[in-house]
Short mmCIF file of C-alpha atoms and ligand atoms in Angstrom, two decimals:
data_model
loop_
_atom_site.label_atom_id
_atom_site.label_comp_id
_atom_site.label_asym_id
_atom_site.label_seq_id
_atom_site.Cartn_x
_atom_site.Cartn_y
_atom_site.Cartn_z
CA UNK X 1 18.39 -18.23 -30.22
CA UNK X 2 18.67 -21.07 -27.47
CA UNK X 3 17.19 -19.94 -24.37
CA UNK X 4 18.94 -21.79 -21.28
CA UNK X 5 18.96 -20.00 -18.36
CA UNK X 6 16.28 -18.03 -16.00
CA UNK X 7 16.41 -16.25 -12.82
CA UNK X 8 12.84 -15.16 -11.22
CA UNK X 9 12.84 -12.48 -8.67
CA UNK X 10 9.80 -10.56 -7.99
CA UNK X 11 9.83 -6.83 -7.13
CA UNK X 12 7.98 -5.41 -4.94
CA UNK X 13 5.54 -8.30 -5.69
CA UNK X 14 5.98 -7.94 -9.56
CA UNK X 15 7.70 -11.20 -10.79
CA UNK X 16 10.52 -10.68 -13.33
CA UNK X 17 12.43 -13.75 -15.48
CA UNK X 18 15.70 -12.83 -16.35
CA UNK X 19 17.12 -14.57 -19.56
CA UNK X 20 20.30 -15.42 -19.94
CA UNK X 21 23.01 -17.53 -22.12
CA UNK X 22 25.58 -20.15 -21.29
CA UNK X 23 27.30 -19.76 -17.94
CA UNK X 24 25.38 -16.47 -17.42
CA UNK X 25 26.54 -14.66 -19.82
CA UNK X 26 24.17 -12.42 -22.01
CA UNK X 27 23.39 -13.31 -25.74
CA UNK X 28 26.32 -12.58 -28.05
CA UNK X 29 23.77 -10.51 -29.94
CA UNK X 30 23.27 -6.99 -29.13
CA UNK X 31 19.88 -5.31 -28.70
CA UNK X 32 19.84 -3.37 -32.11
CA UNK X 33 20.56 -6.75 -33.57
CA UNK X 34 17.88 -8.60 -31.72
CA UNK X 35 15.24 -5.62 -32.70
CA UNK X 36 16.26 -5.82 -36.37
CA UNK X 37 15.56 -9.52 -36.12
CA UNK X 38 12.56 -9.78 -34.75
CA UNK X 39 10.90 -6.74 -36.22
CA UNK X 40 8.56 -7.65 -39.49
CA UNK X 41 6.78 -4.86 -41.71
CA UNK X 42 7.82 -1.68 -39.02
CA UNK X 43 6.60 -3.83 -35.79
CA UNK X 44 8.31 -5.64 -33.53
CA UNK X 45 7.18 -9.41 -32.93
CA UNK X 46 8.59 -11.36 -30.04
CA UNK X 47 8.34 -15.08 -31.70
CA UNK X 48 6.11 -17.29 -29.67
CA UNK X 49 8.52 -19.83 -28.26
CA UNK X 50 9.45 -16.39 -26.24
CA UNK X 51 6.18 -15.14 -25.17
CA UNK X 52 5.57 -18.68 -23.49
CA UNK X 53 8.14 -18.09 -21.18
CA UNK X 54 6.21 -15.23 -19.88
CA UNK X 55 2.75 -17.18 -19.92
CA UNK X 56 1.01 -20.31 -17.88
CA UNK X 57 2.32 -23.26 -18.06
CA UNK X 58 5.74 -21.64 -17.31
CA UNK X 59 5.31 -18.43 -15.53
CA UNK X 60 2.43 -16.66 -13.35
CA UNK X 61 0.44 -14.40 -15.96
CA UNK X 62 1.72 -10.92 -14.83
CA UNK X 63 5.64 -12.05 -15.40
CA UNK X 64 7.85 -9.76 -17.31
CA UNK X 65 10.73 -11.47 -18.77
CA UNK X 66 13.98 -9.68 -19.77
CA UNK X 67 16.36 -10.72 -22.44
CA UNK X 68 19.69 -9.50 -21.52
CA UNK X 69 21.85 -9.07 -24.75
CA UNK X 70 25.91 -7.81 -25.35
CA UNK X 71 26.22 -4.13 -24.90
CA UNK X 72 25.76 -2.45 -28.27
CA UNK X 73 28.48 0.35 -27.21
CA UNK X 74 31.56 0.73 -24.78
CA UNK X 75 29.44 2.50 -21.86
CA UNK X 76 26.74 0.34 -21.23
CA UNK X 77 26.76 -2.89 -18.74
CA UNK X 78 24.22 -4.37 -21.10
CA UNK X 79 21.07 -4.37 -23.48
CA UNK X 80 17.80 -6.14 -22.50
CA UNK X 81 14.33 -6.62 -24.02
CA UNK X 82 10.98 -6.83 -22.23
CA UNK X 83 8.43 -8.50 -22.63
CA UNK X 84 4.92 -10.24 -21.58
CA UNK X 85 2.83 -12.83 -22.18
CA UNK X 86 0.95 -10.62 -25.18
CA UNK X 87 4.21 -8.57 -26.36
CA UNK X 88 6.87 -6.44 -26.26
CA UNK X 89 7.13 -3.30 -23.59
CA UNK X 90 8.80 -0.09 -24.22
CA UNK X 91 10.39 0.09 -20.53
CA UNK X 92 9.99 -1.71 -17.71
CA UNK X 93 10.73 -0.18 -13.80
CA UNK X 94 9.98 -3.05 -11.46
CA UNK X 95 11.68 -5.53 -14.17
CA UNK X 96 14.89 -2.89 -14.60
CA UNK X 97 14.96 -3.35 -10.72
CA UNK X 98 14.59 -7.19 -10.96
CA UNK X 99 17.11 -7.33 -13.48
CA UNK X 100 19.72 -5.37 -11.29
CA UNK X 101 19.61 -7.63 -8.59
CA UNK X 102 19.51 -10.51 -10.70
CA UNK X 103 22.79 -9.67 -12.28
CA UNK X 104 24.29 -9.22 -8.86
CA UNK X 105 23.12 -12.64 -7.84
CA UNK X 106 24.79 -13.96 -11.01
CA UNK X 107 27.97 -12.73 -9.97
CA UNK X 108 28.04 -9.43 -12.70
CA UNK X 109 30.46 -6.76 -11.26
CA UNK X 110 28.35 -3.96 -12.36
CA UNK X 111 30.06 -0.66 -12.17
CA UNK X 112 28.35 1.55 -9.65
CA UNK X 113 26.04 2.96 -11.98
CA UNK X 114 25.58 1.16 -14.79
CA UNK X 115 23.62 2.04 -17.94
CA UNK X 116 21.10 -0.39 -19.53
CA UNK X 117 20.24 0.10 -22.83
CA UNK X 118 16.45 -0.28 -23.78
CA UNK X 119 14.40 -0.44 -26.89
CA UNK X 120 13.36 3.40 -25.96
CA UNK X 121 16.41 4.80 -24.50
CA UNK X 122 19.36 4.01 -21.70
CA UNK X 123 18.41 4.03 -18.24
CA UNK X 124 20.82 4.13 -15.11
CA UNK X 125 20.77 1.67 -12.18
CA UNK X 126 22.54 1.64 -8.64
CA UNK X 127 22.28 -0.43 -5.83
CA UNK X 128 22.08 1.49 -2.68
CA UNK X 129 23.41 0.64 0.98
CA UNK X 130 20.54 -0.50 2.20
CA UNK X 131 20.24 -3.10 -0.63
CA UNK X 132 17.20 -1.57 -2.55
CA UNK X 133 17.93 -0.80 -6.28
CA UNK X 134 17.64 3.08 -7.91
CA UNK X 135 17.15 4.11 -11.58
CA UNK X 136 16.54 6.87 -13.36
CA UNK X 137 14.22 6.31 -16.13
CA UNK X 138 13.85 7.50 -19.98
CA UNK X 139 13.02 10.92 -20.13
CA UNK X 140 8.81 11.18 -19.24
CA UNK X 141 5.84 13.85 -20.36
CA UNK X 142 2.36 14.18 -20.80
CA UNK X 143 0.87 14.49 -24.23
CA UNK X 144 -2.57 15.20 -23.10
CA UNK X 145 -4.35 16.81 -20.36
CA UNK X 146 -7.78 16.42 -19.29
CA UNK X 147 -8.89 13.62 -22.25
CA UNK X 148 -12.63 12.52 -21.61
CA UNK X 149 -13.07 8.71 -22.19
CA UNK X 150 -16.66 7.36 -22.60
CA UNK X 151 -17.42 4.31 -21.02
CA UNK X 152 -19.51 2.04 -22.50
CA UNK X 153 -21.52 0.77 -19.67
CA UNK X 154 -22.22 4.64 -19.20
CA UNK X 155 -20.32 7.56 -17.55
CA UNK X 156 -17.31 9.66 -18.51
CA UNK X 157 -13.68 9.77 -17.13
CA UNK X 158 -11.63 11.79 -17.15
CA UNK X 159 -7.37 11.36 -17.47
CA UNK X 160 -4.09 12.40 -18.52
CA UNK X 161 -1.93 10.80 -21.86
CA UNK X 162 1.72 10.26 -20.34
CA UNK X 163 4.60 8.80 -21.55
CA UNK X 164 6.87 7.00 -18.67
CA UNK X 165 8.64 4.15 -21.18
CA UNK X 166 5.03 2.89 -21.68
CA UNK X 167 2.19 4.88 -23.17
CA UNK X 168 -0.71 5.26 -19.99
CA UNK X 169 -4.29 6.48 -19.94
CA UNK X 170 -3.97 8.13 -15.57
CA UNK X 171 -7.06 8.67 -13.89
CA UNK X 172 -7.06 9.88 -10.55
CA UNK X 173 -8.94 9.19 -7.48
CA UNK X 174 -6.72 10.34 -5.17
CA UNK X 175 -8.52 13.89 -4.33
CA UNK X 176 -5.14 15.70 -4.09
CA UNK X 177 -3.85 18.99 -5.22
CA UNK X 178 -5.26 19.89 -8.49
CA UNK X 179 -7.53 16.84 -9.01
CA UNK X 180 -10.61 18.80 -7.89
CA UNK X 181 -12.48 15.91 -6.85
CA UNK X 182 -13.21 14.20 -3.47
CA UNK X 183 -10.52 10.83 -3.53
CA UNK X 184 -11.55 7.12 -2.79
CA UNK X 185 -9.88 4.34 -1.68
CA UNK X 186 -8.73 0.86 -3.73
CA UNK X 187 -11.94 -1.72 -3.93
CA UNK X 188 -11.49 -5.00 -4.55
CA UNK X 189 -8.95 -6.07 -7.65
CA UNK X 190 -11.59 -7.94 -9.03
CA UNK X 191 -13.75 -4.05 -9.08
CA UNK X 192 -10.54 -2.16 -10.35
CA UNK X 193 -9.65 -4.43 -12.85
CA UNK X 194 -12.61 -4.33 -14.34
CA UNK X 195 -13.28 -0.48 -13.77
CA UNK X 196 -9.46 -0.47 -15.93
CA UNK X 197 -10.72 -2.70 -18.37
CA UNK X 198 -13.82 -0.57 -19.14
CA UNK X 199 -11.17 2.54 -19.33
CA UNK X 200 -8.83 0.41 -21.59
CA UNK X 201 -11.69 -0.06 -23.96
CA UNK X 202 -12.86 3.45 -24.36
CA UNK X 203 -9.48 4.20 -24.89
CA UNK X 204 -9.34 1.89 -27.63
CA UNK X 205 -12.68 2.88 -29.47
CA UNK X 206 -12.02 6.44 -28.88
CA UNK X 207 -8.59 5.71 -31.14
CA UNK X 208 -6.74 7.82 -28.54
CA UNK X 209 -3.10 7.72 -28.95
CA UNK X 210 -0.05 8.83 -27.19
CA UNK X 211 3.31 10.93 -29.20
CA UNK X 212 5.74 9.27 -31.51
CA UNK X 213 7.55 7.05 -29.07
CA UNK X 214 6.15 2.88 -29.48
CA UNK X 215 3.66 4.44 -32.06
CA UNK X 216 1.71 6.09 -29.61
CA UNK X 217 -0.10 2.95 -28.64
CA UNK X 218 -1.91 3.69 -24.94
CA UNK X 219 -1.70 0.19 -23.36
CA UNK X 220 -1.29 0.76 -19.73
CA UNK X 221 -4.13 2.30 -17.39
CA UNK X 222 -3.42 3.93 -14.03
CA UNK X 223 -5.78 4.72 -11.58
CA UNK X 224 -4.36 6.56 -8.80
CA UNK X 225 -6.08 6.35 -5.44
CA UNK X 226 -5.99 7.88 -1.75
CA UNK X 227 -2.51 5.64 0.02
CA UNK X 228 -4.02 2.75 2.92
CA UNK X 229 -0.51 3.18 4.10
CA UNK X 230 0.38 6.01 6.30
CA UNK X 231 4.17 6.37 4.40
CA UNK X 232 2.90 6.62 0.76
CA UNK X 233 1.20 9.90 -0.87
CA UNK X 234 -0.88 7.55 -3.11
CA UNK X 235 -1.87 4.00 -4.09
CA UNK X 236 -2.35 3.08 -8.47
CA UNK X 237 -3.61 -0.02 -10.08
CA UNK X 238 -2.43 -0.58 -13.28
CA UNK X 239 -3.75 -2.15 -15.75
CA UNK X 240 -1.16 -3.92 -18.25
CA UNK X 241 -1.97 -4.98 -22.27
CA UNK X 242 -1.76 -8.62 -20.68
CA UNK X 243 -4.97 -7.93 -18.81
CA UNK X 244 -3.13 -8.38 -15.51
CA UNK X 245 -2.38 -6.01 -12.82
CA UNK X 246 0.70 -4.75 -11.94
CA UNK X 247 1.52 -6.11 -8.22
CA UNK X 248 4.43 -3.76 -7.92
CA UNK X 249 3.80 0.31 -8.04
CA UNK X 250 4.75 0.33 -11.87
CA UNK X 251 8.14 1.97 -12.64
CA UNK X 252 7.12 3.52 -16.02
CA UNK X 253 3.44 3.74 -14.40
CA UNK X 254 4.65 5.87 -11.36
CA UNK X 255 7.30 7.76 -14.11
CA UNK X 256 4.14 8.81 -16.12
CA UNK X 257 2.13 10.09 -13.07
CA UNK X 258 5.31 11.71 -12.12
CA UNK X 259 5.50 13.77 -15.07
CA UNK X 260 1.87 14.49 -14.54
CA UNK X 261 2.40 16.13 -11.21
CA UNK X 262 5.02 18.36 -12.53
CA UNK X 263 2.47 19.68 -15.22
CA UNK X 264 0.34 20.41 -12.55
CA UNK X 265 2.77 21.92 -9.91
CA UNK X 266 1.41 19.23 -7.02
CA UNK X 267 5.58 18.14 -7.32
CA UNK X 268 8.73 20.00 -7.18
CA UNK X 269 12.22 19.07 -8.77
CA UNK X 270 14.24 16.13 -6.30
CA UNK X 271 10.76 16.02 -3.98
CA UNK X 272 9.92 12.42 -2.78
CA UNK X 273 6.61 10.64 -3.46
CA UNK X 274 5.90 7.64 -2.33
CA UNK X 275 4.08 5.44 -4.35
CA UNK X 276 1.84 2.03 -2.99
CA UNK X 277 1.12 -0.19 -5.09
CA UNK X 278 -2.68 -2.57 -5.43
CA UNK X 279 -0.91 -5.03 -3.09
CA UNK X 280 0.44 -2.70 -1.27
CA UNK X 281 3.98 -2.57 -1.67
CA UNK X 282 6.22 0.61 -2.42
CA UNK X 283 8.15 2.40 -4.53
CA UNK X 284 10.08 5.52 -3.66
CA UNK X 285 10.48 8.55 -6.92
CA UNK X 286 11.56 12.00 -7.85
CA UNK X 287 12.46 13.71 -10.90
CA UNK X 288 14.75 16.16 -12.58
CA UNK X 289 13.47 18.24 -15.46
CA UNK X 290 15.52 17.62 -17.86
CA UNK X 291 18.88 19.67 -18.57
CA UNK X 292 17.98 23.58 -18.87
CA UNK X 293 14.50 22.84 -18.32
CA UNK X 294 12.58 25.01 -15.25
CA UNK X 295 9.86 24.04 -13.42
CA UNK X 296 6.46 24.22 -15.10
CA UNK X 297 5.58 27.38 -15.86
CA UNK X 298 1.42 27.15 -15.25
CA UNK X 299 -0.53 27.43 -18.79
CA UNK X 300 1.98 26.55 -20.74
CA UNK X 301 2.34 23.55 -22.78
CA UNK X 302 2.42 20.04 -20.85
CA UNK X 303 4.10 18.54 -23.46
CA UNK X 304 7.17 20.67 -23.38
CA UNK X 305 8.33 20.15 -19.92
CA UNK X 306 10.29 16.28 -20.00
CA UNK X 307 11.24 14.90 -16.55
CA UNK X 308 14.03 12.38 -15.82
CA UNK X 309 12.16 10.36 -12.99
CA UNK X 310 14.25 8.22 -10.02
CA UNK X 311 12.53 5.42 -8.63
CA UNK X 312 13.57 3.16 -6.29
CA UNK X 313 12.79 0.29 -4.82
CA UNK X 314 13.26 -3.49 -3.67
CA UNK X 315 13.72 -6.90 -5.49
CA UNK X 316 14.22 -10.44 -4.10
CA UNK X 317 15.32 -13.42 -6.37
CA UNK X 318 12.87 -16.40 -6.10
CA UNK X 319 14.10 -18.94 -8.43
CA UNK X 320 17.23 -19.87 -10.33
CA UNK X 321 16.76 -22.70 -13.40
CA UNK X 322 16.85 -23.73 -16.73
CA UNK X 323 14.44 -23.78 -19.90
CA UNK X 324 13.41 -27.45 -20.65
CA UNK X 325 11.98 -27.36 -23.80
CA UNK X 326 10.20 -30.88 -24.33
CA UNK X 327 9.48 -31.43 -28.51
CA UNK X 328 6.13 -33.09 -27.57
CA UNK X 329 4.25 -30.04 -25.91
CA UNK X 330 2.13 -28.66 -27.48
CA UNK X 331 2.76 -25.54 -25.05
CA UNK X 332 6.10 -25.01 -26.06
CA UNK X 333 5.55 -22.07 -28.70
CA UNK X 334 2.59 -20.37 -26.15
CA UNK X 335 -0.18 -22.59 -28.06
CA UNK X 336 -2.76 -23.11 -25.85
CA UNK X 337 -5.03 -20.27 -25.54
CA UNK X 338 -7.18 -20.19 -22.05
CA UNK X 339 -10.63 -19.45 -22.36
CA UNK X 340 -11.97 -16.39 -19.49
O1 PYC K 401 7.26 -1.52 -13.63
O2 PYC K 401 7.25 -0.36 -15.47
C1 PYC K 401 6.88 -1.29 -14.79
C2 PYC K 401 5.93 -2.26 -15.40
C3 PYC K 401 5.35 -2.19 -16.63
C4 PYC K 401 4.55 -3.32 -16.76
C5 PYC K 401 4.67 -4.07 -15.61
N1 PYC K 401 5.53 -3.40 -14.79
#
């Protein structure tokens, strides 16, 4: 596949690279087509000449990029693949958003809501009158309640398992509703990325794992803190598998705490929260439950109550190029390795 065209836009701080083919079009192949390719014994490798478009030299660490491929069936605008500098994603929210606005800036007549098909289910995207960008996301749960993670320079925490499009590990430090602890505000990101990383890890030597969807593999952490702004109910840092932070409030981040709240009956059906992100920036969400679904019914299973979350939010394009691809460096297929 011959990668010409990119279109950054950041959202909400988040930066996003947009692939695209000739004359903007997207790739001739379709997204089932693309994941059959590029998926060897069960797992799905993005080929390295791919990652480096997500990694230094060519792109700021925390970039997402999005493939966008030919629409695999008559009702959706397109397909698209994410990924980062280390892999694939399930979802992505701010990068869905991105990718909206992108299209629109390429001169795509999307319908007014048009479906995008994902490697773990269609979401739906509008742009709204005041030139933010809605979706609703894949349908989101929690798998676990309450999981204790060990930390290895001592201590315990304590967080939910929640699916949101990505697989997260949510620990709260917000001190609302039925947290039952006093809240703090965001440190430094230097503190909280570490504070993640130490989660991450006893995560990872714990062998936690999420449900069936991407294998259950629990790469994202959230920590949820008290808002600094006066409009949001909370503030998260989130952790990614790149080992960056998320500069945007996370669309499949906020969709997993969302789910969360409904299990714990801090958030009603089509009620707004307002989610800040580390830097600051903000997302606005809701959910559904999903189609004959009530409201959770305290003590019964998590698991079985699935929201559809809606989140919504801004994106600004920042750069519009093309892929030079230069047989002599030795970057080109993501081959030099940085050392921390
Ligand atoms: O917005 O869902 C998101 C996201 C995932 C990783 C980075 N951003």
């Amino acid at each position: 596949m011959q990668i010409r065209r990119f279109i950054d836009s950041h959202t909400e701080g988040e930066p996003t690279r947009v692939l695209l083919g000739d004359n903007n079009a997207p790739f001739s192949t379709t997204l089932p087509d693309i994941l059959a390719r590029w998926t060897q014994r069960g797992r799905l490798v993005i080929p390295p000449e791919m990652l480096a478009l997500a990694a230094n030299p060519r792109a700021a660490d925390a970039t997402v990029c999005a493939l966008v491929c030919a629409p695999s069936n008559i009702h959706s605008a397109c397909g698209v693949l994410f990924w980062n500098a280390t892999g694939p994603l399930g979802m992505c929210g701010h990068a869905t958003i991105g990718l909206a606005r992108t299209l629109a800036w390429a001169g795509y007549d999307l319908p007014h809501v048009a479906t995008f098909e994902t490697r773990v289910g269609e979401v739906r995207v509008q742009s709204l009158p005041d030139g933010s960008i809605g979706f609703t996301n894949v349908a989101s749960y929690v798998h676990a309640r309450d999981v204790e993670v060990v930390l290895e320079q001592g201590g315990v925490v304590r967080g939910d398992i929640a699916w949101g499009g990505n697989w997260f590990f949510i620990v709260r430090h917000d001190g609302r509703g039925a947290t039952g602890k006093s809240g703090r505000s965001m440190r430094s990101h230097a503190d909280e990325l570490a504070y993640a990383n130490s989660i991450a890890q006893g995560v990872a030597s714990a062998k936690l794992r999420g449900g069936l969807e991407n294998d259950g593999v629990i790469d994202h952490v959230a920590l949820i803190f008290q808002a600094s702004r006066g409009d949001a109910h909370a503030r998260n840092f989130v952790l990614c598998p790149n080992g960056t932070f998320d500069r945007s409030p996370c669309g499949t981040g906020t969709s997993a705490l969302l789910a969360s709240l409904a299990t714990r009956c801090e958030l009603a059906p089509s009620e707004e929260w307002r989610q800040e992100s580390a830097i600051g920036s903000l997302f606005r969400a809701s959910y559904a439950t999903v189609e004959g679904q009530p409201r959770f019914i305290p003590g019964s299973n998590p698991a079985a109550l699935h929201v559809i979350p809606r989140i919504e939010g801004r994106a600004f394009i920042v750069a519009d190029g093309r892929i030079v691809v230069d047989q002599g460096d030795p970057s080109r297929r993501g081959g030099w390795i940085e050392e921390a």
